[in-house]
Short mmCIF file of C-alpha atoms in Angstrom, two decimals:
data_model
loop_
_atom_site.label_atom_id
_atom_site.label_comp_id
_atom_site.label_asym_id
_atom_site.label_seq_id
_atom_site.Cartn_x
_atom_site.Cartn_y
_atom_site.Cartn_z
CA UNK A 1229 96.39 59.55 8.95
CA UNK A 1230 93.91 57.89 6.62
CA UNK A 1231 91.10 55.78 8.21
CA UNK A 1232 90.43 53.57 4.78
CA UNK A 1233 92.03 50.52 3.07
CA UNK A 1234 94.64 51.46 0.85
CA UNK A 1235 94.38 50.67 -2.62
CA UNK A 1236 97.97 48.23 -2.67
CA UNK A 1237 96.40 46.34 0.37
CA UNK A 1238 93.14 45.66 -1.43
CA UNK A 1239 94.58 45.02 -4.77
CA UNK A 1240 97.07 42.51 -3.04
CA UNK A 1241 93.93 41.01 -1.58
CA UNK A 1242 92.15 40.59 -4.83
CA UNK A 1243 95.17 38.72 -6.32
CA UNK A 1244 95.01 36.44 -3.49
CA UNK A 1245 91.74 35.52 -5.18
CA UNK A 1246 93.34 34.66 -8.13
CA UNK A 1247 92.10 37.95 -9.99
CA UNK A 1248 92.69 41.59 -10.85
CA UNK A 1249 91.32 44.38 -9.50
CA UNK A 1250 88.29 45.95 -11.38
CA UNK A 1251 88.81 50.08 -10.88
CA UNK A 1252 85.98 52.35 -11.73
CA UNK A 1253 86.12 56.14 -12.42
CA UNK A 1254 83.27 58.65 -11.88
CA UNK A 1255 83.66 62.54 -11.76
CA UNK A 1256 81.76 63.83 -8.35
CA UNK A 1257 79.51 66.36 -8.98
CA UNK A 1258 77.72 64.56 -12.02
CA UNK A 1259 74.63 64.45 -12.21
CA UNK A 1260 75.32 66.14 -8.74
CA UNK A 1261 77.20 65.98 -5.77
CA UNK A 1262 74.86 63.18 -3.92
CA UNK A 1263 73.80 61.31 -7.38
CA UNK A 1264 77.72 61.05 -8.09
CA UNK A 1265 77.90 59.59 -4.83
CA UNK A 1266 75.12 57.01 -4.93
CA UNK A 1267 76.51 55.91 -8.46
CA UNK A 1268 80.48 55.53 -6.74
CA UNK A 1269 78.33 53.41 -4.16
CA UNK A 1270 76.67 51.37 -7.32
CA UNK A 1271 79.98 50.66 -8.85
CA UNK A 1272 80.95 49.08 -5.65
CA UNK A 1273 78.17 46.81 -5.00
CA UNK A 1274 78.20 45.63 -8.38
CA UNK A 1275 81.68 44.69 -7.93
CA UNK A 1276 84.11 47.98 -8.66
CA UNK A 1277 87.24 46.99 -6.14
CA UNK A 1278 88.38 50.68 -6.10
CA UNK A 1279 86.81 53.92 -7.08
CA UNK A 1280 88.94 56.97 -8.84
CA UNK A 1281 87.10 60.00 -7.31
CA UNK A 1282 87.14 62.68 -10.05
CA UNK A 1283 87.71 66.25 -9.80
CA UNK A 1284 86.18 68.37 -12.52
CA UNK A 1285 88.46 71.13 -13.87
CA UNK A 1286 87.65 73.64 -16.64
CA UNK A 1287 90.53 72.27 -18.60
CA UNK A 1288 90.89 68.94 -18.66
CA UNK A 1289 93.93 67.71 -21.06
CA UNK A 1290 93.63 63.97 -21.18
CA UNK A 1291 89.65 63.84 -20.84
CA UNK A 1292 87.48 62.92 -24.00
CA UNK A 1293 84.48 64.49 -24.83
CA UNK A 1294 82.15 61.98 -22.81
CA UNK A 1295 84.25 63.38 -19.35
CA UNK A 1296 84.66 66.76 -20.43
CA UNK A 1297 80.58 66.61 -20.77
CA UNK A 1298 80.17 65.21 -17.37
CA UNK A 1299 82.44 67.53 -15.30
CA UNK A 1300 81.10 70.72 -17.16
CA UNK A 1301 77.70 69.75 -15.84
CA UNK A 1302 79.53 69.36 -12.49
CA UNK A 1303 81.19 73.01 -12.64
CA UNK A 1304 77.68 74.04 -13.80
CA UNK A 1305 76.16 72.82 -10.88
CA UNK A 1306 78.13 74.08 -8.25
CA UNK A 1307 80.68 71.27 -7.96
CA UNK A 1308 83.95 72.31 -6.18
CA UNK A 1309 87.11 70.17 -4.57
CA UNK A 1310 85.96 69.54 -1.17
CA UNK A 1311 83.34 67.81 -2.66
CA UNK A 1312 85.19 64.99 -2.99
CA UNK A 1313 85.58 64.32 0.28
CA UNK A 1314 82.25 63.86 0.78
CA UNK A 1315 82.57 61.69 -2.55
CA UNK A 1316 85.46 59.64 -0.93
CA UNK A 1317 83.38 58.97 2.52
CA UNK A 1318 80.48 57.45 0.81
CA UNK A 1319 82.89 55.11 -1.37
CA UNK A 1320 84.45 54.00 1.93
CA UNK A 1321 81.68 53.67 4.18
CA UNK A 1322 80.29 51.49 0.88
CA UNK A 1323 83.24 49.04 1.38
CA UNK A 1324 85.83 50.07 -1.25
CA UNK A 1325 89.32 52.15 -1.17
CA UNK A 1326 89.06 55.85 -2.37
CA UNK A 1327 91.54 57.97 -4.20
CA UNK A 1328 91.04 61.04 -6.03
CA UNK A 1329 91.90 61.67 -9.73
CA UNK A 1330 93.35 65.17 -10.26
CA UNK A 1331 95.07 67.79 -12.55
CA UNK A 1332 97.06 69.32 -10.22
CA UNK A 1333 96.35 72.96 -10.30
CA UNK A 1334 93.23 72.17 -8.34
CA UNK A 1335 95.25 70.24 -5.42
CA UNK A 1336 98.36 73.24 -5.63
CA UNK A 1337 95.15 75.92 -5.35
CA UNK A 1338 93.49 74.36 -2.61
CA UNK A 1339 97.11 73.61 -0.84
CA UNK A 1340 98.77 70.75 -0.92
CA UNK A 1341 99.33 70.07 3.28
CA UNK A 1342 95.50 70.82 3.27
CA UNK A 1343 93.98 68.59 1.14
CA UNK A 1344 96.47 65.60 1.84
CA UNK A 1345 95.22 66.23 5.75
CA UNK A 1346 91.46 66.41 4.79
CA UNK A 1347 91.76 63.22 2.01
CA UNK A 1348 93.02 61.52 5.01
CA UNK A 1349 90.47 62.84 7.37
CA UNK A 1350 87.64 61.54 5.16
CA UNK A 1351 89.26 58.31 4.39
CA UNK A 1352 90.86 58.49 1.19
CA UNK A 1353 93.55 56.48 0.12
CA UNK A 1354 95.66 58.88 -2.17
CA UNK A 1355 95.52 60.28 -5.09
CA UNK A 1356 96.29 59.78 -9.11
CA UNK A 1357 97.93 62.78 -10.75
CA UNK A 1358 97.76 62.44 -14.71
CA UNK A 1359 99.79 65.74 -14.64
CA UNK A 1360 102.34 65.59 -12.05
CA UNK A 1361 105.82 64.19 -13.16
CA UNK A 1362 107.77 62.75 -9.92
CA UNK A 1363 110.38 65.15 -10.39
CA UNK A 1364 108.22 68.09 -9.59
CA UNK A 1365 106.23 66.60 -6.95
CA UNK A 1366 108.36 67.28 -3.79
CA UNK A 1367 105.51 69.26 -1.74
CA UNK A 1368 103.12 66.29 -2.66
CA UNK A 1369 105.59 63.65 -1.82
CA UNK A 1370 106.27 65.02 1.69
CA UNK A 1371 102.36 65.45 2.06
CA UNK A 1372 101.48 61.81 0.98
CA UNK A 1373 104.13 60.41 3.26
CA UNK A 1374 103.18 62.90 5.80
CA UNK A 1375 99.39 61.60 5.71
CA UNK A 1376 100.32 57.60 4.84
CA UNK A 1377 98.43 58.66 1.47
CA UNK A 1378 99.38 56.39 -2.19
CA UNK A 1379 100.77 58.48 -4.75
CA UNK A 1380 100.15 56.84 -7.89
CA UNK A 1381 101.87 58.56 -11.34
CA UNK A 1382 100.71 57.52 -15.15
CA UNK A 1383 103.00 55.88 -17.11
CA UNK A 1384 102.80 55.59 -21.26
CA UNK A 1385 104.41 53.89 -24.32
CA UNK A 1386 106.50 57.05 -24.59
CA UNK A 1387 108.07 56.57 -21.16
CA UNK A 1388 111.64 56.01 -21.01
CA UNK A 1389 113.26 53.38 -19.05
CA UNK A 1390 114.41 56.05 -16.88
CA UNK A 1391 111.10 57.81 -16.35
CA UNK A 1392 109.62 54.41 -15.78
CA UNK A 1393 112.31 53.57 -12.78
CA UNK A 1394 111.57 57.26 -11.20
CA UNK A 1395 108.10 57.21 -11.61
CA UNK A 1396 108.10 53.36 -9.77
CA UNK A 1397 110.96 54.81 -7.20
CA UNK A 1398 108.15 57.79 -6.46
CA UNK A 1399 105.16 55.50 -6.64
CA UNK A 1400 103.03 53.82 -4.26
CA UNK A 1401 99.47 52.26 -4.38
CA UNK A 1402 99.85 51.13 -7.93
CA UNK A 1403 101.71 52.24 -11.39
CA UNK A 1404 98.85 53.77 -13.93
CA UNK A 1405 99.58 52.31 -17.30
CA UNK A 1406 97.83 54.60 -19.80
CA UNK A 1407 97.24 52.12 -22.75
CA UNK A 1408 96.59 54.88 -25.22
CA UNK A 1409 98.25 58.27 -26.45
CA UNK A 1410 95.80 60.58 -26.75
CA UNK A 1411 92.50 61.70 -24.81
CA UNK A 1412 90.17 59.04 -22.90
CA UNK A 1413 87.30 57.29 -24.54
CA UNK A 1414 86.05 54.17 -25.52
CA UNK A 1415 88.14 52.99 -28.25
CA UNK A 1416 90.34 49.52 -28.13
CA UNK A 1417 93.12 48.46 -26.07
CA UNK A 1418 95.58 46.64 -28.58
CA UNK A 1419 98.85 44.57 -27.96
CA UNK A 1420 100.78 48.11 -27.22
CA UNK A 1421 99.27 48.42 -23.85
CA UNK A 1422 100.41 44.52 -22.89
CA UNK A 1423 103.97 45.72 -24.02
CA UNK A 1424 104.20 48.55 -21.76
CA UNK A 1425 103.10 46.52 -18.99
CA UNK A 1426 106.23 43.88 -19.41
CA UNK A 1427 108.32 46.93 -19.88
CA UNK A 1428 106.83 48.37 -16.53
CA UNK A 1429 106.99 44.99 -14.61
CA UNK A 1430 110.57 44.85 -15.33
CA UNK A 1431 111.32 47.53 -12.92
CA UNK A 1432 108.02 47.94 -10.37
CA UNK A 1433 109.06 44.90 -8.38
CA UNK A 1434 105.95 44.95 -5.64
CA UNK A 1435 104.52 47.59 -7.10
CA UNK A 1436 100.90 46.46 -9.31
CA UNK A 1437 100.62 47.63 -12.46
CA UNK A 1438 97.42 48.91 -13.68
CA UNK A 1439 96.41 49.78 -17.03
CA UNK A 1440 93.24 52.49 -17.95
CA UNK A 1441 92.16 54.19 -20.95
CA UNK A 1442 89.78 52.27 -23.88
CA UNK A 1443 88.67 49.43 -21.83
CA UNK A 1444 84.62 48.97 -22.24
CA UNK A 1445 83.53 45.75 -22.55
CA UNK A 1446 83.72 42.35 -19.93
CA UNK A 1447 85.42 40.78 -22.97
CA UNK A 1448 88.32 43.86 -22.88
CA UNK A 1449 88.48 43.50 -19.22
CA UNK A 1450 89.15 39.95 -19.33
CA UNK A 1451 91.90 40.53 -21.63
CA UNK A 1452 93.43 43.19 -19.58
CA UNK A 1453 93.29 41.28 -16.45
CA UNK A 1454 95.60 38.56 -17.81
CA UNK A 1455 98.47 40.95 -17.62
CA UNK A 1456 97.90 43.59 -15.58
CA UNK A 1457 97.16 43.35 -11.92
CA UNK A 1458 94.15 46.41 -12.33
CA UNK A 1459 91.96 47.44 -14.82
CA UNK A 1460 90.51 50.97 -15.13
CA UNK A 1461 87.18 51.67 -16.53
CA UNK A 1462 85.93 55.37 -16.77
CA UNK A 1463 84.47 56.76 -19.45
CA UNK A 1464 82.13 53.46 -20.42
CA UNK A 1465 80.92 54.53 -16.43
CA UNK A 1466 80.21 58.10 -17.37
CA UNK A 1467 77.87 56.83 -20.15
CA UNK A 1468 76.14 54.36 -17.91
CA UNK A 1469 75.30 57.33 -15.55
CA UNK A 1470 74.88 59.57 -18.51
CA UNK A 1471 71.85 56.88 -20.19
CA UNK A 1472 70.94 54.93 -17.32
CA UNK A 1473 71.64 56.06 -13.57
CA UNK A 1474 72.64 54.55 -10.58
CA UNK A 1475 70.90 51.20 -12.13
CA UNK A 1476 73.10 51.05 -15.39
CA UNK A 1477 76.51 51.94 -13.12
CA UNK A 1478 75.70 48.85 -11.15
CA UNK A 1479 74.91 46.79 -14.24
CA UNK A 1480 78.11 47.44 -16.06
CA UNK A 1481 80.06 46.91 -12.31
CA UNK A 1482 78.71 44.20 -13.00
CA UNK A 1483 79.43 42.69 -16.27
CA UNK A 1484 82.80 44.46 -16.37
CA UNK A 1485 83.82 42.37 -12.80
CA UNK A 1486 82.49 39.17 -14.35
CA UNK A 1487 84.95 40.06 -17.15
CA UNK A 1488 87.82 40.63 -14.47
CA UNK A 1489 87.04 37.44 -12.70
CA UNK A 1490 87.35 35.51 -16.50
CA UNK A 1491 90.54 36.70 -16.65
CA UNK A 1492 93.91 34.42 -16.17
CA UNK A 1493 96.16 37.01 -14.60
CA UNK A 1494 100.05 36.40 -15.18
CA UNK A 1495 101.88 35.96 -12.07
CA UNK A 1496 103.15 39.27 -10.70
#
């Protein structure tokens, strides 16, 4: 059974404060195994609330260039899946829930009992699956409720109201919102993503809604966080550790939580 705090229990806690939660991405591996790790630890002491743990893969289909950069470097060097598990410890011994971000192939290759058992072992919370549609997830979903592990499914402005009900029915942790079609990156999150949230929040009940892809700035954040109960920040990360290190990771933490905490969320 997992050892950490799950992300739903630390995202309700942060709306207790009046706020969203600020979630931070970083692929382990990049620059290496322990520098990922000290930058996860970075993003939390400069005020990330939960940390996406990314696996590379040799063919990632919703990463832009900036990620598909970073986890080539991390295949380069050696980086492999159990790696995040050392990834995931360091995030929760540093104070902040853990899940792992995933195409699937990796989790069906490694076996699915085996890595739910050892993200649980290590502390993890669960894992995001951009890849996985809830009605081929069965071995997962037995897994996850077999190790008390979130399962948490992406969502988009394509989704019909009946994929949005089965991927909330499946769901648990929080509801990714992808604000964008297309591939990650820095670009800007417009009025479509605040749409798909009401549209989600019509059927997710307790479930928090969380949007990711495009956000960069504290001023973006702030906007987010008035109607979504999470926001996701990855590839602006990447950069940081790309340019600056450990130091630049904590920085933007930083100004992107100040940017959170600015934010009016809507009641959930």
């Amino acid at each position: 059974m997992s050892t950490g705090t799950s992300v739903a229990e630390r995202i309700a806690a942060v709306r207790r404060e009046g706020r969203a939660a600020l979630i931070g991405y970083l692929p382990v591996g990049f620059p290496s195994v322990e520098g990922s790790v000290e930058a996860m630890r970075a993003m939390v002491a400069g005020g990330v609330d939960v940390v996406e743990v990314g696996l590379p893969y040799s063919d990632p289909l919703m990463d832009g260039p900036v990620i598909q950069r970073a986890t080539q470097q991390a295949l380069d060097g050696g980086a492999r899946s159990r790696d995040a598990f050392t990834a995931v410890r360091g995030v929760v011994e540093a104070g902040a829930p853990a899940v792992v971000m995933t195409y699937w192939n990796l989790i069906d290759r490694y076996g699915v009992e085996r890595f739910a058992a050892d993200l649980a072992a290590a502390g993890g919370s669960g894992l995001i699956t951009p890849d996985l549609l809830p009605d081929d997830a069965e071995d997962w979903l037995a897994a996850s409720a077999k190790h008390d592990l979130d399962r948490i499914f992406l969502v988009a402005q394509t989704s019909t109201p009946k994929r949005l009900r089965m991927t909330v029915e499946a769901g648990r942790g929080f509801l990714y919102a992808a604000s964008l079609m297309g591939v990650t990156g820095v670009r800007s999150v417009g009025a479509e993503a605040r749409e798909l949230v009401g549209r989600c929040r019509e059927v997710s009940g307790d479930l928090p809604v969380c949007v990711g892809l495009g956000v960069r700035t504290a001023e973006q954040a702030a906007d987010v966080a008035s109607y979504a109960d999470g926001v996701i920040v990855g590839t602006a990360f990447v950069q940081a550790l790309e340019s600056g290190g450990p130091d630049a990771v904590h920085a933007l933490a930083g100004e992107l939580a100040e940017g959170v905490r600015a934010g009016t969320p809507a009641p959930a």
